[in-house]
């Protein structure tokens, strides 16, 4: 394990923003991870666990501690007699490589979560979701290193306390756990989930009974390519804000002004509203600041066009939060992990 100093966080994150990490290392095994933690502990440094940096925003002042990139690899497949398959992958595996491999083997489960950047270890952190599927539906167990006790544990789905873009790993009580491996349950039997509007439209004239997981995955990739920016061309971390979850009364009130506001029941009389729809109604789609803006085809996706700063992006995001609050009373919350950065909603 080699520790580097003053490494640019712009190079380590898809937003391409932030100052420098005072110390940085990449770990390829559990032993190296333990060494890295010992390095931080003996020097009294805070540490930050990083995957591919596709869901984080660091401040312009950088991170005054050790950034540890998880690069623990390894994939293992098992099949049971009922036709279910279990795939176990190291936290540093690329999520989309795993998706591509499973769908090309004819395994059902991950296809709707195609083309999401980042690592396997990060998917439980915010219970990654897209096109009507959340990763909690697929997870069998999560292996974690408890950094306080220096012990390995297996977390069940219940232990992970998953919610909408939420898990124990995002909360203060979960900060001591680092994900080292994840096991997923997949199926050899067809279980296409095509109810999400864009997917249903894509397959409108198709005999969906004969689809393969690869075909569904390809459809998701095509739809995403139309909507989302290419991370190799612009800086972004995908959806910057979560979709707001509000009581039914608030939702009903809003439909007086926005008749077609998309909403999904979210349990216990709550509704999850489309933040993208609201931002589009309020004129944010495609709106630009100097170096940052809302993406032309998906306003929830904040982008950095280059030469900008985290403070500029945060000022832009705060203007959006204020605008939505003024018009709807809803306070948007960030989906992206903002490190040492103050947003109005938090
Ligand atoms: C273009 C684009 C589209 C996206 N689309 C979606 C989408 O459809 N759905 C969705 O849910 N997300 C989406 N995202 C967000 C992002 O891709 C996911 O959240 C992804 O899982 C982040 O992976 P990462 O390895 O880059 O994590 P990072 O950004 O490096 O880290 C994210 C958080 O997870 C923590 N973390 C990372 N690895 C570990 C680990 N091994 N153990 C413990 N904590 C860890 C970090 O400390 C940090 O808090 C999108 C992002 C982009 C740029």
JSON list of C-alpha atoms in Angstrom, two decimals, residues 46-159:
[
{"chain": "A", "resi": 46, "resn": "UNK", "atom": "CA", "xyz": [-9.78, 11.23, 9.69]},
{"chain": "A", "resi": 47, "resn": "UNK", "atom": "CA", "xyz": [-10.36, 8.84, 6.77]},
{"chain": "A", "resi": 48, "resn": "UNK", "atom": "CA", "xyz": [-12.83, 8.81, 3.92]},
{"chain": "A", "resi": 49, "resn": "UNK", "atom": "CA", "xyz": [-13.84, 5.70, 1.97]},
{"chain": "A", "resi": 50, "resn": "UNK", "atom": "CA", "xyz": [-14.06, 6.30, -1.77]},
{"chain": "A", "resi": 51, "resn": "UNK", "atom": "CA", "xyz": [-15.26, 4.13, -4.62]},
{"chain": "A", "resi": 52, "resn": "UNK", "atom": "CA", "xyz": [-15.29, 5.75, -8.06]},
{"chain": "A", "resi": 53, "resn": "UNK", "atom": "CA", "xyz": [-16.36, 9.12, -6.72]},
{"chain": "A", "resi": 54, "resn": "UNK", "atom": "CA", "xyz": [-19.62, 9.21, -8.72]},
{"chain": "A", "resi": 55, "resn": "UNK", "atom": "CA", "xyz": [-21.81, 10.21, -5.79]},
{"chain": "A", "resi": 56, "resn": "UNK", "atom": "CA", "xyz": [-19.64, 12.61, -3.78]},
{"chain": "A", "resi": 57, "resn": "UNK", "atom": "CA", "xyz": [-18.88, 16.30, -3.74]},
{"chain": "A", "resi": 58, "resn": "UNK", "atom": "CA", "xyz": [-15.81, 17.49, -1.85]},
{"chain": "A", "resi": 59, "resn": "UNK", "atom": "CA", "xyz": [-15.27, 21.07, -0.76]},
{"chain": "A", "resi": 60, "resn": "UNK", "atom": "CA", "xyz": [-12.79, 23.38, -2.49]},
{"chain": "A", "resi": 61, "resn": "UNK", "atom": "CA", "xyz": [-10.66, 23.08, 0.67]},
{"chain": "A", "resi": 62, "resn": "UNK", "atom": "CA", "xyz": [-10.25, 19.36, -0.01]},
{"chain": "A", "resi": 63, "resn": "UNK", "atom": "CA", "xyz": [-10.02, 16.64, 2.61]},
{"chain": "A", "resi": 64, "resn": "UNK", "atom": "CA", "xyz": [-7.56, 17.04, 5.47]},
{"chain": "A", "resi": 65, "resn": "UNK", "atom": "CA", "xyz": [-7.07, 13.33, 6.12]},
{"chain": "A", "resi": 66, "resn": "UNK", "atom": "CA", "xyz": [-6.63, 10.00, 4.32]},
{"chain": "A", "resi": 67, "resn": "UNK", "atom": "CA", "xyz": [-8.86, 9.13, 1.36]},
{"chain": "A", "resi": 68, "resn": "UNK", "atom": "CA", "xyz": [-8.94, 5.35, 0.92]},
{"chain": "A", "resi": 69, "resn": "UNK", "atom": "CA", "xyz": [-10.05, 4.09, -2.48]},
{"chain": "A", "resi": 70, "resn": "UNK", "atom": "CA", "xyz": [-11.55, 0.60, -2.29]},
{"chain": "A", "resi": 71, "resn": "UNK", "atom": "CA", "xyz": [-10.16, -1.53, -5.09]},
{"chain": "A", "resi": 72, "resn": "UNK", "atom": "CA", "xyz": [-10.88, -4.99, -3.66]},
{"chain": "A", "resi": 73, "resn": "UNK", "atom": "CA", "xyz": [-11.75, -7.25, -6.61]},
{"chain": "A", "resi": 74, "resn": "UNK", "atom": "CA", "xyz": [-13.12, -10.76, -7.16]},
{"chain": "A", "resi": 75, "resn": "UNK", "atom": "CA", "xyz": [-16.36, -12.27, -8.52]},
{"chain": "A", "resi": 76, "resn": "UNK", "atom": "CA", "xyz": [-17.78, -15.65, -7.64]},
{"chain": "A", "resi": 77, "resn": "UNK", "atom": "CA", "xyz": [-20.88, -17.41, -9.03]},
{"chain": "A", "resi": 78, "resn": "UNK", "atom": "CA", "xyz": [-22.99, -20.20, -7.49]},
{"chain": "A", "resi": 79, "resn": "UNK", "atom": "CA", "xyz": [-26.23, -21.71, -8.75]},
{"chain": "A", "resi": 80, "resn": "UNK", "atom": "CA", "xyz": [-28.79, -23.62, -6.69]},
{"chain": "A", "resi": 81, "resn": "UNK", "atom": "CA", "xyz": [-31.16, -26.38, -7.77]},
{"chain": "A", "resi": 82, "resn": "UNK", "atom": "CA", "xyz": [-34.14, -23.96, -7.98]},
{"chain": "A", "resi": 83, "resn": "UNK", "atom": "CA", "xyz": [-32.50, -21.95, -10.73]},
{"chain": "A", "resi": 84, "resn": "UNK", "atom": "CA", "xyz": [-31.44, -19.09, -8.50]},
{"chain": "A", "resi": 85, "resn": "UNK", "atom": "CA", "xyz": [-27.90, -17.83, -8.76]},
{"chain": "A", "resi": 86, "resn": "UNK", "atom": "CA", "xyz": [-25.80, -16.05, -6.20]},
{"chain": "A", "resi": 87, "resn": "UNK", "atom": "CA", "xyz": [-23.01, -13.76, -7.31]},
{"chain": "A", "resi": 88, "resn": "UNK", "atom": "CA", "xyz": [-20.55, -12.42, -4.76]},
{"chain": "A", "resi": 89, "resn": "UNK", "atom": "CA", "xyz": [-18.32, -9.51, -5.71]},
{"chain": "A", "resi": 90, "resn": "UNK", "atom": "CA", "xyz": [-15.51, -7.55, -4.08]},
{"chain": "A", "resi": 91, "resn": "UNK", "atom": "CA", "xyz": [-16.40, -3.97, -3.11]},
{"chain": "A", "resi": 92, "resn": "UNK", "atom": "CA", "xyz": [-13.96, -2.53, -5.66]},
{"chain": "A", "resi": 93, "resn": "UNK", "atom": "CA", "xyz": [-15.49, -4.30, -8.67]},
{"chain": "A", "resi": 94, "resn": "UNK", "atom": "CA", "xyz": [-17.15, -1.91, -11.12]},
{"chain": "A", "resi": 95, "resn": "UNK", "atom": "CA", "xyz": [-20.89, -2.20, -10.70]},
{"chain": "A", "resi": 96, "resn": "UNK", "atom": "CA", "xyz": [-21.67, -1.88, -14.39]},
{"chain": "A", "resi": 97, "resn": "UNK", "atom": "CA", "xyz": [-19.11, -4.54, -15.35]},
{"chain": "A", "resi": 98, "resn": "UNK", "atom": "CA", "xyz": [-20.88, -6.91, -12.97]},
{"chain": "A", "resi": 99, "resn": "UNK", "atom": "CA", "xyz": [-24.27, -5.99, -14.44]},
{"chain": "A", "resi": 100, "resn": "UNK", "atom": "CA", "xyz": [-22.98, -6.55, -17.99]},
{"chain": "A", "resi": 101, "resn": "UNK", "atom": "CA", "xyz": [-21.48, -9.92, -17.03]},
{"chain": "A", "resi": 102, "resn": "UNK", "atom": "CA", "xyz": [-24.62, -11.20, -15.28]},
{"chain": "A", "resi": 103, "resn": "UNK", "atom": "CA", "xyz": [-27.03, -10.15, -18.03]},
{"chain": "A", "resi": 104, "resn": "UNK", "atom": "CA", "xyz": [-24.80, -11.66, -20.73]},
{"chain": "A", "resi": 105, "resn": "UNK", "atom": "CA", "xyz": [-25.01, -14.94, -18.79]},
{"chain": "A", "resi": 106, "resn": "UNK", "atom": "CA", "xyz": [-28.81, -14.75, -18.97]},
{"chain": "A", "resi": 107, "resn": "UNK", "atom": "CA", "xyz": [-29.23, -13.96, -15.27]},
{"chain": "A", "resi": 108, "resn": "UNK", "atom": "CA", "xyz": [-32.19, -11.78, -14.32]},
{"chain": "A", "resi": 109, "resn": "UNK", "atom": "CA", "xyz": [-32.14, -9.13, -11.61]},
{"chain": "A", "resi": 110, "resn": "UNK", "atom": "CA", "xyz": [-29.61, -6.39, -12.35]},
{"chain": "A", "resi": 111, "resn": "UNK", "atom": "CA", "xyz": [-30.73, -5.40, -15.88]},
{"chain": "A", "resi": 112, "resn": "UNK", "atom": "CA", "xyz": [-32.74, -2.30, -14.82]},
{"chain": "A", "resi": 113, "resn": "UNK", "atom": "CA", "xyz": [-29.70, -1.05, -12.88]},
{"chain": "A", "resi": 114, "resn": "UNK", "atom": "CA", "xyz": [-27.51, -0.94, -16.00]},
{"chain": "A", "resi": 115, "resn": "UNK", "atom": "CA", "xyz": [-25.12, 1.92, -16.74]},
{"chain": "A", "resi": 116, "resn": "UNK", "atom": "CA", "xyz": [-24.91, 3.25, -13.18]},
{"chain": "A", "resi": 117, "resn": "UNK", "atom": "CA", "xyz": [-21.32, 4.37, -12.56]},
{"chain": "A", "resi": 118, "resn": "UNK", "atom": "CA", "xyz": [-19.39, 3.34, -9.46]},
{"chain": "A", "resi": 119, "resn": "UNK", "atom": "CA", "xyz": [-18.35, 0.32, -7.45]},
{"chain": "A", "resi": 120, "resn": "UNK", "atom": "CA", "xyz": [-20.13, -2.69, -5.97]},
{"chain": "A", "resi": 121, "resn": "UNK", "atom": "CA", "xyz": [-19.23, -1.56, -2.44]},
{"chain": "A", "resi": 122, "resn": "UNK", "atom": "CA", "xyz": [-21.12, 1.70, -2.88]},
{"chain": "A", "resi": 123, "resn": "UNK", "atom": "CA", "xyz": [-24.43, 0.24, -4.12]},
{"chain": "A", "resi": 124, "resn": "UNK", "atom": "CA", "xyz": [-25.73, -0.69, -0.64]},
{"chain": "A", "resi": 125, "resn": "UNK", "atom": "CA", "xyz": [-24.68, 2.72, 0.72]},
{"chain": "A", "resi": 126, "resn": "UNK", "atom": "CA", "xyz": [-27.47, 4.63, -0.99]},
{"chain": "A", "resi": 127, "resn": "UNK", "atom": "CA", "xyz": [-29.54, 1.58, -1.97]},
{"chain": "A", "resi": 128, "resn": "UNK", "atom": "CA", "xyz": [-28.94, 2.39, -5.63]},
{"chain": "A", "resi": 129, "resn": "UNK", "atom": "CA", "xyz": [-32.09, 2.37, -7.70]},
{"chain": "A", "resi": 130, "resn": "UNK", "atom": "CA", "xyz": [-33.35, 3.02, -11.21]},
{"chain": "A", "resi": 131, "resn": "UNK", "atom": "CA", "xyz": [-36.23, 2.09, -13.51]},
{"chain": "A", "resi": 132, "resn": "UNK", "atom": "CA", "xyz": [-38.38, 0.58, -10.78]},
{"chain": "A", "resi": 133, "resn": "UNK", "atom": "CA", "xyz": [-35.70, -1.57, -9.11]},
{"chain": "A", "resi": 134, "resn": "UNK", "atom": "CA", "xyz": [-33.64, -0.96, -5.98]},
{"chain": "A", "resi": 135, "resn": "UNK", "atom": "CA", "xyz": [-30.53, -2.92, -5.20]},
{"chain": "A", "resi": 136, "resn": "UNK", "atom": "CA", "xyz": [-32.00, -4.05, -1.84]},
{"chain": "A", "resi": 137, "resn": "UNK", "atom": "CA", "xyz": [-34.30, -6.30, -3.92]},
{"chain": "A", "resi": 138, "resn": "UNK", "atom": "CA", "xyz": [-31.21, -8.21, -5.08]},
{"chain": "A", "resi": 139, "resn": "UNK", "atom": "CA", "xyz": [-28.88, -8.15, -2.10]},
{"chain": "A", "resi": 140, "resn": "UNK", "atom": "CA", "xyz": [-28.42, -11.37, -0.13]},
{"chain": "A", "resi": 141, "resn": "UNK", "atom": "CA", "xyz": [-25.83, -10.10, 2.34]},
{"chain": "A", "resi": 142, "resn": "UNK", "atom": "CA", "xyz": [-23.18, -7.43, 2.75]},
{"chain": "A", "resi": 143, "resn": "UNK", "atom": "CA", "xyz": [-19.77, -8.12, 4.28]},
{"chain": "A", "resi": 144, "resn": "UNK", "atom": "CA", "xyz": [-18.43, -5.20, 6.31]},
{"chain": "A", "resi": 145, "resn": "UNK", "atom": "CA", "xyz": [-15.29, -4.36, 8.22]},
{"chain": "A", "resi": 146, "resn": "UNK", "atom": "CA", "xyz": [-16.10, -2.78, 11.57]},
{"chain": "A", "resi": 147, "resn": "UNK", "atom": "CA", "xyz": [-13.38, -0.15, 11.84]},
{"chain": "A", "resi": 148, "resn": "UNK", "atom": "CA", "xyz": [-13.86, 0.26, 15.61]},
{"chain": "A", "resi": 149, "resn": "UNK", "atom": "CA", "xyz": [-13.47, -3.44, 16.44]},
{"chain": "A", "resi": 150, "resn": "UNK", "atom": "CA", "xyz": [-11.35, -4.40, 13.40]},
{"chain": "A", "resi": 151, "resn": "UNK", "atom": "CA", "xyz": [-13.70, -7.37, 12.82]},
{"chain": "A", "resi": 152, "resn": "UNK", "atom": "CA", "xyz": [-15.58, -8.66, 9.77]},
{"chain": "A", "resi": 153, "resn": "UNK", "atom": "CA", "xyz": [-19.37, -9.07, 9.88]},
{"chain": "A", "resi": 154, "resn": "UNK", "atom": "CA", "xyz": [-22.11, -10.25, 7.55]},
{"chain": "A", "resi": 155, "resn": "UNK", "atom": "CA", "xyz": [-25.08, -7.88, 7.40]},
{"chain": "A", "resi": 156, "resn": "UNK", "atom": "CA", "xyz": [-28.47, -9.18, 6.29]},
{"chain": "A", "resi": 157, "resn": "UNK", "atom": "CA", "xyz": [-30.81, -6.97, 4.26]},
{"chain": "A", "resi": 158, "resn": "UNK", "atom": "CA", "xyz": [-32.62, -6.11, 7.53]},
{"chain": "A", "resi": 159, "resn": "UNK", "atom": "CA", "xyz": [-29.31, -5.11, 9.17]}
]
